[in-house]
Amino acid sequence: MTAPEEILCRVRTETRAQIAALTADYEAVVEASRGSNADDEHDPEGQTIGFERAQLASVLEQARTRLAELDAAVSRVADGSYGRCEVCGLPIGEARLQARPAARTCIDHA
């Protein structure tokens, strides 16, 4: 079995790469719309640009939240509380930790 530190490190690296790619995509959409006179309300193409920008912003925020959760999980590994439910104190199931390495609660308290 892979150590929690290794799994968290791998997932953090993947998440950072996703954040970098999403940030570049978001900036490209913003830059592309900067020179445009697109009126999101009246221009059919403007609605698409606005939707794409909002969607990218949402996915980017989710990735940043996931990275913060992973960072907190690394801290729990360091202080010895990783793998224990923050509500009941019982061990979090192995399958749950494999599916969600940053899980803070057991399945009963999820």
PDB file of C-alpha atoms in Angstrom:
ATOM      1  CA  MET A   1       0.000   0.000   0.000  1.00  0.00           C
ATOM      2  CA  THR A   2       1.136   3.528  -0.738  1.00  0.00           C
ATOM      3  CA  ALA A   3       1.816   5.815   2.222  1.00  0.00           C
ATOM      4  CA  PRO A   4      -0.640   8.693   2.755  1.00  0.00           C
ATOM      5  CA  GLU A   5       2.165  11.216   2.231  1.00  0.00           C
ATOM      6  CA  GLU A   6       2.887   9.811  -1.239  1.00  0.00           C
ATOM      7  CA  ILE A   7      -0.767   9.822  -2.252  1.00  0.00           C
ATOM      8  CA  LEU A   8      -1.300  13.355  -0.956  1.00  0.00           C
ATOM      9  CA  CYS A   9       1.867  14.573  -2.683  1.00  0.00           C
ATOM     10  CA  ARG A  10       0.771  13.068  -6.000  1.00  0.00           C
ATOM     11  CA  VAL A  11      -2.760  14.461  -5.777  1.00  0.00           C
ATOM     12  CA  ARG A  12      -1.436  17.893  -4.715  1.00  0.00           C
ATOM     13  CA  THR A  13       0.898  17.926  -7.733  1.00  0.00           C
ATOM     14  CA  GLU A  14      -1.970  16.977 -10.040  1.00  0.00           C
ATOM     15  CA  THR A  15      -4.204  19.629  -8.480  1.00  0.00           C
ATOM     16  CA  ARG A  16      -1.542  22.329  -8.834  1.00  0.00           C
ATOM     17  CA  ALA A  17      -1.138  21.421 -12.510  1.00  0.00           C
ATOM     18  CA  GLN A  18      -4.899  21.612 -12.968  1.00  0.00           C
ATOM     19  CA  ILE A  19      -4.974  25.036 -11.295  1.00  0.00           C
ATOM     20  CA  ALA A  20      -2.193  26.279 -13.578  1.00  0.00           C
ATOM     21  CA  ALA A  21      -3.995  25.028 -16.695  1.00  0.00           C
ATOM     22  CA  LEU A  22      -7.353  26.443 -15.596  1.00  0.00           C
ATOM     23  CA  THR A  23      -5.763  29.778 -14.720  1.00  0.00           C
ATOM     24  CA  ALA A  24      -4.200  29.977 -18.179  1.00  0.00           C
ATOM     25  CA  ASP A  25      -7.524  29.052 -19.815  1.00  0.00           C
ATOM     26  CA  TYR A  26      -9.392  31.642 -17.740  1.00  0.00           C
ATOM     27  CA  GLU A  27      -6.877  34.357 -18.560  1.00  0.00           C
ATOM     28  CA  ALA A  28      -7.121  33.458 -22.263  1.00  0.00           C
ATOM     29  CA  VAL A  29     -10.910  33.772 -22.213  1.00  0.00           C
ATOM     30  CA  VAL A  30     -10.716  37.102 -20.392  1.00  0.00           C
ATOM     31  CA  GLU A  31      -8.064  38.379 -22.801  1.00  0.00           C
ATOM     32  CA  ALA A  32     -10.038  37.218 -25.843  1.00  0.00           C
ATOM     33  CA  SER A  33     -13.124  39.050 -24.651  1.00  0.00           C
ATOM     34  CA  ARG A  34     -11.208  42.201 -23.700  1.00  0.00           C
ATOM     35  CA  GLY A  35     -10.924  43.462 -27.280  1.00  0.00           C
ATOM     36  CA  SER A  36     -14.505  42.534 -28.057  1.00  0.00           C
ATOM     37  CA  ASN A  37     -17.561  44.711 -27.736  1.00  0.00           C
ATOM     38  CA  ALA A  38     -19.613  41.682 -26.819  1.00  0.00           C
ATOM     39  CA  ASP A  39     -22.708  42.636 -24.904  1.00  0.00           C
ATOM     40  CA  ASP A  40     -23.417  39.502 -22.863  1.00  0.00           C
ATOM     41  CA  GLU A  41     -27.086  40.375 -22.609  1.00  0.00           C
ATOM     42  CA  HIS A  42     -27.798  41.051 -26.296  1.00  0.00           C
ATOM     43  CA  ASP A  43     -25.055  39.351 -28.275  1.00  0.00           C
ATOM     44  CA  PRO A  44     -25.508  35.576 -28.646  1.00  0.00           C
ATOM     45  CA  GLU A  45     -21.717  35.099 -28.726  1.00  0.00           C
ATOM     46  CA  GLY A  46     -21.333  37.286 -25.639  1.00  0.00           C
ATOM     47  CA  GLN A  47     -23.511  34.905 -23.640  1.00  0.00           C
ATOM     48  CA  THR A  48     -21.233  32.019 -24.595  1.00  0.00           C
ATOM     49  CA  ILE A  49     -18.135  33.937 -23.526  1.00  0.00           C
ATOM     50  CA  GLY A  50     -19.748  34.949 -20.239  1.00  0.00           C
ATOM     51  CA  PHE A  51     -20.850  31.385 -19.538  1.00  0.00           C
ATOM     52  CA  GLU A  52     -17.416  29.985 -20.364  1.00  0.00           C
ATOM     53  CA  ARG A  53     -15.738  32.534 -18.091  1.00  0.00           C
ATOM     54  CA  ALA A  54     -18.123  31.755 -15.214  1.00  0.00           C
ATOM     55  CA  GLN A  55     -17.711  28.021 -15.679  1.00  0.00           C
ATOM     56  CA  LEU A  56     -13.907  28.250 -15.688  1.00  0.00           C
ATOM     57  CA  ALA A  57     -13.974  30.484 -12.607  1.00  0.00           C
ATOM     58  CA  SER A  58     -16.143  27.943 -10.779  1.00  0.00           C
ATOM     59  CA  VAL A  59     -13.965  24.950 -11.666  1.00  0.00           C
ATOM     60  CA  LEU A  60     -10.848  26.941 -10.755  1.00  0.00           C
ATOM     61  CA  GLU A  61     -12.308  27.803  -7.342  1.00  0.00           C
ATOM     62  CA  GLN A  62     -13.157  24.129  -6.758  1.00  0.00           C
ATOM     63  CA  ALA A  63      -9.575  23.144  -7.584  1.00  0.00           C
ATOM     64  CA  ARG A  64      -8.209  25.788  -5.198  1.00  0.00           C
ATOM     65  CA  THR A  65     -10.522  24.508  -2.462  1.00  0.00           C
ATOM     66  CA  ARG A  66      -9.353  20.936  -3.124  1.00  0.00           C
ATOM     67  CA  LEU A  67      -5.714  22.067  -2.840  1.00  0.00           C
ATOM     68  CA  ALA A  68      -6.452  23.745   0.518  1.00  0.00           C
ATOM     69  CA  GLU A  69      -8.114  20.517   1.720  1.00  0.00           C
ATOM     70  CA  LEU A  70      -5.080  18.513   0.606  1.00  0.00           C
ATOM     71  CA  ASP A  71      -2.745  20.925   2.404  1.00  0.00           C
ATOM     72  CA  ALA A  72      -4.833  20.467   5.560  1.00  0.00           C
ATOM     73  CA  ALA A  73      -4.582  16.688   5.128  1.00  0.00           C
ATOM     74  CA  VAL A  74      -0.777  16.969   4.937  1.00  0.00           C
ATOM     75  CA  SER A  75      -0.879  18.868   8.241  1.00  0.00           C
ATOM     76  CA  ARG A  76      -3.000  16.085   9.749  1.00  0.00           C
ATOM     77  CA  VAL A  77      -0.399  13.532   8.625  1.00  0.00           C
ATOM     78  CA  ALA A  78       2.285  15.615  10.341  1.00  0.00           C
ATOM     79  CA  ASP A  79       0.369  15.892  13.613  1.00  0.00           C
ATOM     80  CA  GLY A  80      -0.763  12.246  13.594  1.00  0.00           C
ATOM     81  CA  SER A  81      -4.493  12.862  13.198  1.00  0.00           C
ATOM     82  CA  TYR A  82      -4.730  11.840   9.524  1.00  0.00           C
ATOM     83  CA  GLY A  83      -7.154   8.995   8.942  1.00  0.00           C
ATOM     84  CA  ARG A  84      -9.233   9.734  12.035  1.00  0.00           C
ATOM     85  CA  CYS A  85     -12.742  11.163  11.828  1.00  0.00           C
ATOM     86  CA  GLU A  86     -12.888  14.730  13.145  1.00  0.00           C
ATOM     87  CA  VAL A  87     -16.379  14.055  14.545  1.00  0.00           C
ATOM     88  CA  CYS A  88     -16.188  10.673  16.275  1.00  0.00           C
ATOM     89  CA  GLY A  89     -12.429  10.032  16.353  1.00  0.00           C
ATOM     90  CA  LEU A  90     -12.743   6.576  14.807  1.00  0.00           C
ATOM     91  CA  PRO A  91     -10.571   5.516  11.877  1.00  0.00           C
ATOM     92  CA  ILE A  92     -11.732   6.591   8.423  1.00  0.00           C
ATOM     93  CA  GLY A  93     -12.161   3.568   6.171  1.00  0.00           C
ATOM     94  CA  GLU A  94      -9.324   2.723   3.795  1.00  0.00           C
ATOM     95  CA  ALA A  95     -11.634   2.789   0.764  1.00  0.00           C
ATOM     96  CA  ARG A  96     -12.814   6.290   1.677  1.00  0.00           C
ATOM     97  CA  LEU A  97      -9.246   7.555   2.067  1.00  0.00           C
ATOM     98  CA  GLN A  98      -8.316   6.046  -1.286  1.00  0.00           C
ATOM     99  CA  ALA A  99     -11.282   7.736  -2.957  1.00  0.00           C
ATOM    100  CA  ARG A 100     -10.878  11.009  -1.047  1.00  0.00           C
ATOM    101  CA  PRO A 101      -7.360  11.333   0.372  1.00  0.00           C
ATOM    102  CA  ALA A 102      -8.262  14.618   2.086  1.00  0.00           C
ATOM    103  CA  ALA A 103     -11.330  13.172   3.849  1.00  0.00           C
ATOM    104  CA  ARG A 104     -11.771  14.581   7.344  1.00  0.00           C
ATOM    105  CA  THR A 105     -14.679  12.407   8.435  1.00  0.00           C
ATOM    106  CA  CYS A 106     -15.731   8.790   8.313  1.00  0.00           C
ATOM    107  CA  ILE A 107     -18.507   7.798   5.945  1.00  0.00           C
ATOM    108  CA  ASP A 108     -21.077   7.933   8.753  1.00  0.00           C
ATOM    109  CA  HIS A 109     -20.289  11.606   9.395  1.00  0.00           C
ATOM    110  CA  ALA A 110     -19.761  12.657   5.772  1.00  0.00           C
TER     111      ALA A 110
END
